[in-house]
Short mmCIF file of C-alpha atoms in Angstrom, two decimals:
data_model
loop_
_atom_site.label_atom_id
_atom_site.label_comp_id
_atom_site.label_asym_id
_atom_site.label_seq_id
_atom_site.Cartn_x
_atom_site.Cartn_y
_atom_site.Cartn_z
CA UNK A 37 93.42 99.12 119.43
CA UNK A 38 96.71 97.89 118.17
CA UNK A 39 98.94 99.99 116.11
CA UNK A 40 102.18 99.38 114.77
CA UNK A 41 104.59 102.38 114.53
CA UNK A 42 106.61 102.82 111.59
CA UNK A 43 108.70 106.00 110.12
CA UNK A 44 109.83 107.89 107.18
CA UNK A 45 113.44 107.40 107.97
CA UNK A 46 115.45 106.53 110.78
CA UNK A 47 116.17 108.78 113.63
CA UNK A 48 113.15 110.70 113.81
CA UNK A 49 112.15 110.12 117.19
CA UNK A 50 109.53 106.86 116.94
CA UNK A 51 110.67 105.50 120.43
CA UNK A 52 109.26 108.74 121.62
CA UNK A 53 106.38 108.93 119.66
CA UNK A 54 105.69 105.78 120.94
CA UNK A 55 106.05 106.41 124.29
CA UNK A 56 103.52 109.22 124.09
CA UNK A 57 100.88 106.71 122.37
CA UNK A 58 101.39 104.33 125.09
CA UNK A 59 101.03 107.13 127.59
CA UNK A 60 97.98 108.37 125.95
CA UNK A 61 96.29 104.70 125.33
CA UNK A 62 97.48 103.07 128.23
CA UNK A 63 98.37 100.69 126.11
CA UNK A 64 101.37 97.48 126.32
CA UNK A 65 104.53 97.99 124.33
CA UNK A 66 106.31 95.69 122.15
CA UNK A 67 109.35 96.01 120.17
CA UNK A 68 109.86 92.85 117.85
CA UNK A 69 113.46 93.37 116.86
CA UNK A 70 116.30 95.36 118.44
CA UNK A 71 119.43 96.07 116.84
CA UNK A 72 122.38 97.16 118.68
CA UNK A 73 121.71 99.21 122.12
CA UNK A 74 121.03 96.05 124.20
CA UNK A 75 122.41 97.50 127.54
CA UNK A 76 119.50 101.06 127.38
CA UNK A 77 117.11 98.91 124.60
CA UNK A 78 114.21 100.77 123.30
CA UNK A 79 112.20 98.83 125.90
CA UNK A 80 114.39 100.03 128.66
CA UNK A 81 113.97 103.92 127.89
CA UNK A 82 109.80 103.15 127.24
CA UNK A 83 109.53 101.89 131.25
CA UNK A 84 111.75 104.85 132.31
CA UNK A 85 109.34 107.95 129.88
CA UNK A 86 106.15 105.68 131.01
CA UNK A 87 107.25 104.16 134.12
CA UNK A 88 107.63 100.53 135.21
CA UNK A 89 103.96 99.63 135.59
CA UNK A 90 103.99 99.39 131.65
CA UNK A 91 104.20 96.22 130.13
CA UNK A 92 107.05 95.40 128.10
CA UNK A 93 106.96 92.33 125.88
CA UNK A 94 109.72 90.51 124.93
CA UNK A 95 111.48 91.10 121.86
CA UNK A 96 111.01 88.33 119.29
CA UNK A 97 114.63 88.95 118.24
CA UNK A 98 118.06 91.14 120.37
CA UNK A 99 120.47 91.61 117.86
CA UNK A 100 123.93 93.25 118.83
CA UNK A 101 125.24 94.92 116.34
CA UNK A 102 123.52 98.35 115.97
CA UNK A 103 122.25 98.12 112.02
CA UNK A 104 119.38 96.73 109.78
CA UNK A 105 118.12 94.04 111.13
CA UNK A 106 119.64 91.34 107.91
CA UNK A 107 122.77 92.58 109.08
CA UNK A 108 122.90 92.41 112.33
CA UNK A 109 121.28 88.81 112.56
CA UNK A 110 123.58 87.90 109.52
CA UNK A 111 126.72 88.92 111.72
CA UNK A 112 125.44 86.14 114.60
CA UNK A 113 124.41 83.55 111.83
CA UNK A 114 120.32 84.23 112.33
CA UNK A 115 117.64 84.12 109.55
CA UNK A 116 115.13 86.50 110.54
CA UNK A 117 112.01 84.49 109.37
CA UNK A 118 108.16 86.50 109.28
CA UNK A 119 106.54 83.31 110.66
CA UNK A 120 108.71 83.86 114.01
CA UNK A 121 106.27 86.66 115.00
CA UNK A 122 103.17 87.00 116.92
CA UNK A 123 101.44 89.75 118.74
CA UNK A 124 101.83 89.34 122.58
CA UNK A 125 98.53 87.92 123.75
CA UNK A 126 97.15 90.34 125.84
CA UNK A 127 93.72 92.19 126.79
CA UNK A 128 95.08 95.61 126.24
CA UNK A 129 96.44 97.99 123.57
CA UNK A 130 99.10 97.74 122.10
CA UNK A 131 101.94 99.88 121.00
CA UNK A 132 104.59 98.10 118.25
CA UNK A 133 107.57 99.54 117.60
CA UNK A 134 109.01 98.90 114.47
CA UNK A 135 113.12 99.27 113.10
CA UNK A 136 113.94 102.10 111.21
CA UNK A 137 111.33 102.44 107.89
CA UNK A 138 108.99 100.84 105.79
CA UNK A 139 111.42 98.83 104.09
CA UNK A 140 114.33 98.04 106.30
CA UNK A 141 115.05 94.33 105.00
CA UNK A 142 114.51 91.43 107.50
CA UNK A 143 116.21 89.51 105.36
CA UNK A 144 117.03 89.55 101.90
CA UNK A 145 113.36 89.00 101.05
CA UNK A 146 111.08 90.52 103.45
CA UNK A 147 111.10 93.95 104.84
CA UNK A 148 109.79 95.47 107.83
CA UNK A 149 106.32 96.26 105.88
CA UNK A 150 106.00 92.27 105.40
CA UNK A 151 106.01 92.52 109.01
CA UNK A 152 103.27 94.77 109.45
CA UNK A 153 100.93 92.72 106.65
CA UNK A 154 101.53 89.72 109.16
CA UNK A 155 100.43 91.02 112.04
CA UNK A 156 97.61 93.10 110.95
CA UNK A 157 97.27 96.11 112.29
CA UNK A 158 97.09 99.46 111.78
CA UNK A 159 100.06 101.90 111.00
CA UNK A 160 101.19 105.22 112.87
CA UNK A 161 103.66 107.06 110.35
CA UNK A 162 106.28 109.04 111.85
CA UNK A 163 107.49 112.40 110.23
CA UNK A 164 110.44 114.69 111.16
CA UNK A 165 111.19 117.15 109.33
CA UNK A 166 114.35 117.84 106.69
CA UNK A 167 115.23 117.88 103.32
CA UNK A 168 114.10 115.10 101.17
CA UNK A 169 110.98 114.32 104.05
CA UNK A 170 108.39 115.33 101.66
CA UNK A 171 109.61 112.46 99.12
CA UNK A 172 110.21 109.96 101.88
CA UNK A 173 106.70 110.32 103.14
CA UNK A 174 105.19 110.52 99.61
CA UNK A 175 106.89 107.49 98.97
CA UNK A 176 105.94 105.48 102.70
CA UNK A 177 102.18 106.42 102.09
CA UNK A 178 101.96 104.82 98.60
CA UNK A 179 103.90 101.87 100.13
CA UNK A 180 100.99 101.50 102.70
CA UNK A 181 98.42 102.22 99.75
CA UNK A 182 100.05 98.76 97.53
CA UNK A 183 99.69 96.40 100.54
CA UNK A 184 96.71 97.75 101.64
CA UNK A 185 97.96 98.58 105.18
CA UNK A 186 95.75 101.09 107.03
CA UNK A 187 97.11 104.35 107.91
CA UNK A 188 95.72 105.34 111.09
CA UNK A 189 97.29 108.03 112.19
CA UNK A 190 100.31 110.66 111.33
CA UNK A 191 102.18 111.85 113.64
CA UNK A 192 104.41 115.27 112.71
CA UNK A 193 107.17 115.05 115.13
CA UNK A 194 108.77 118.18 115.69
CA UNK A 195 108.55 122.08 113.88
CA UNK A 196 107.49 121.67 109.96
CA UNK A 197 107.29 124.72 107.48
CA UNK A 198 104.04 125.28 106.66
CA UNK A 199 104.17 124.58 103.14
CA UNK A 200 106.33 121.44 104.13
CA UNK A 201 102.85 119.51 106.15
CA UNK A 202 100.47 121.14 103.64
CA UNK A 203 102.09 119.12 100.65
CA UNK A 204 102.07 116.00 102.77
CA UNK A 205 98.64 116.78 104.49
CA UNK A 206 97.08 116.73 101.13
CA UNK A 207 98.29 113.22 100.19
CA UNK A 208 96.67 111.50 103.30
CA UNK A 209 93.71 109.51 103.41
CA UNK A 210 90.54 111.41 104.66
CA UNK A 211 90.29 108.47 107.16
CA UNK A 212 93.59 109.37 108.61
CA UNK A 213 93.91 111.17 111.87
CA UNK A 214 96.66 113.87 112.67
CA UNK A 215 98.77 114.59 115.42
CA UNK A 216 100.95 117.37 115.93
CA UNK A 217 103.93 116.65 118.65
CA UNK A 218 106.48 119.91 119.68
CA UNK A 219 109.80 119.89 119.61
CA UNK A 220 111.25 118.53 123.06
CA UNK A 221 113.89 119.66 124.57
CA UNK A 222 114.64 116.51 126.91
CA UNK A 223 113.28 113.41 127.65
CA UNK A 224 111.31 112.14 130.64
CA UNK A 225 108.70 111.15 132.15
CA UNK A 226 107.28 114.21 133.18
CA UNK A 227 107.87 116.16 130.10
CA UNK A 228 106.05 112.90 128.17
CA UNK A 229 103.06 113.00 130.68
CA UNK A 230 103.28 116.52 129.56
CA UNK A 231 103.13 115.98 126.14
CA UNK A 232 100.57 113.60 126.06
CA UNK A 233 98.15 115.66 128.06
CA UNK A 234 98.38 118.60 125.18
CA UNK A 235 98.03 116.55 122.01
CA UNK A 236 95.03 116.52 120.21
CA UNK A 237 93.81 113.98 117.39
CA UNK A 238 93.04 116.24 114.69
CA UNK A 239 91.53 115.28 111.01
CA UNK A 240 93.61 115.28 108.00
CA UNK A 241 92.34 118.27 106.69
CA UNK A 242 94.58 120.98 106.73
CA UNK A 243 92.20 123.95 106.30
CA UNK A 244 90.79 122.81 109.76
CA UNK A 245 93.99 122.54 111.74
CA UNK A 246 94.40 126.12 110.31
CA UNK A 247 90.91 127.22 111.76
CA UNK A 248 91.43 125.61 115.03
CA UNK A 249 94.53 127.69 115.21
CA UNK A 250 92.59 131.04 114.98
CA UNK A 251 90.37 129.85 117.55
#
């Protein structure tokens, strides 16, 4: 399985989120654009949470200045084109990490969700919580719905007030698996081993989650 993670917002913890999927899955790990950070990339901090047996693929496109993608290429005199991308060939998972939300431009035309509908794969929605995160993910999941993306799983990154994952719960495709991630304190490798061996794929439903609980 391929998936392609993607986020509510920026800075809401996909790089780690990602590094727990590729933990979990075994999976490969691509990041197609990355903007700003090139001397501790996102690549860089997934081989020191997973470790350097991981596979890394090439980014398509390192941009230095740390901003939206159409800015940052704009500043070096690059047209980020959709065509320019293609999922590594390879015979195992694997784990795309995308820039910032659904519709962080590319250019002035295309967005990072135009990305997604050209490569064809499924979508793991980040979610952090804080105010306005209800809207945003309202908003990201009827996004997905008009292109027809498939939302495979959500992943709830962090402490949410009940009533806060209830709302959002209850706007998610039946088909569309949860998972719940803790707060963490600090980052590496053995607290994302840790991680990874305590999550659980749940359903969507939220009534279940709350049975489980109990149990």
């Amino acid at each position: 399985m391929n998936l392609f993670i993607t986020g509510i917002g920026t800075e809401i913890g996909k790089t780690v989120c990602s590094a727990i999927l590729t933990t979990y899955f075994k999976a490969d790990y691509w990041k197609p654009i990355q903007s700003g950070d090139l001397h501790y990339t996102d690549s860089m901090k997934i081989k020191d949470w997973v470790g350097e047996q991981t596979i890394c693929h090439p980014e398509t496109y390192r941009l230095v200045l740390a901003a939206s993608p159409h800015q940052s290429a704009s500043e070096e005199n690059i047209s980020i084109k959709i065509d320019d991308f293609q999922l590594p060939k390879s015979s195992n998972h694997i784990i795309v990490e995308g820039a910032g939300g659904l519709m962080v431009p590319l250019s002035d035309n295309e967005f990072m969700i135009d990305l997604i509908v050209k490569l064809n794969i499924p979508v793991v929605m980040v979610i952090r919580n804080y105010l306005g995160c209800i809207n945003h993910s309202l908003l990201s999941i009827l996004a997905l719905k008009q292109k027809k993306i498939k939302l495979e799983y959500v992943i709830f990154n962090g402490d949410f007030p009940e009533d806060t994952e209830r709302v959002i719960r209850k706007n998610i495709n039946k088909e569309t698996k949860i998972i719940n991630i803790p707060e963490i304190e600090s980052l590496t490798r053995k607290d994302i081993e840790c991680i990874t061996k305590k999550i659980k794929i749940k359903d969507h439903e939220y009534k279940n989650r709350a049975k489980k609980q109990l149990e």
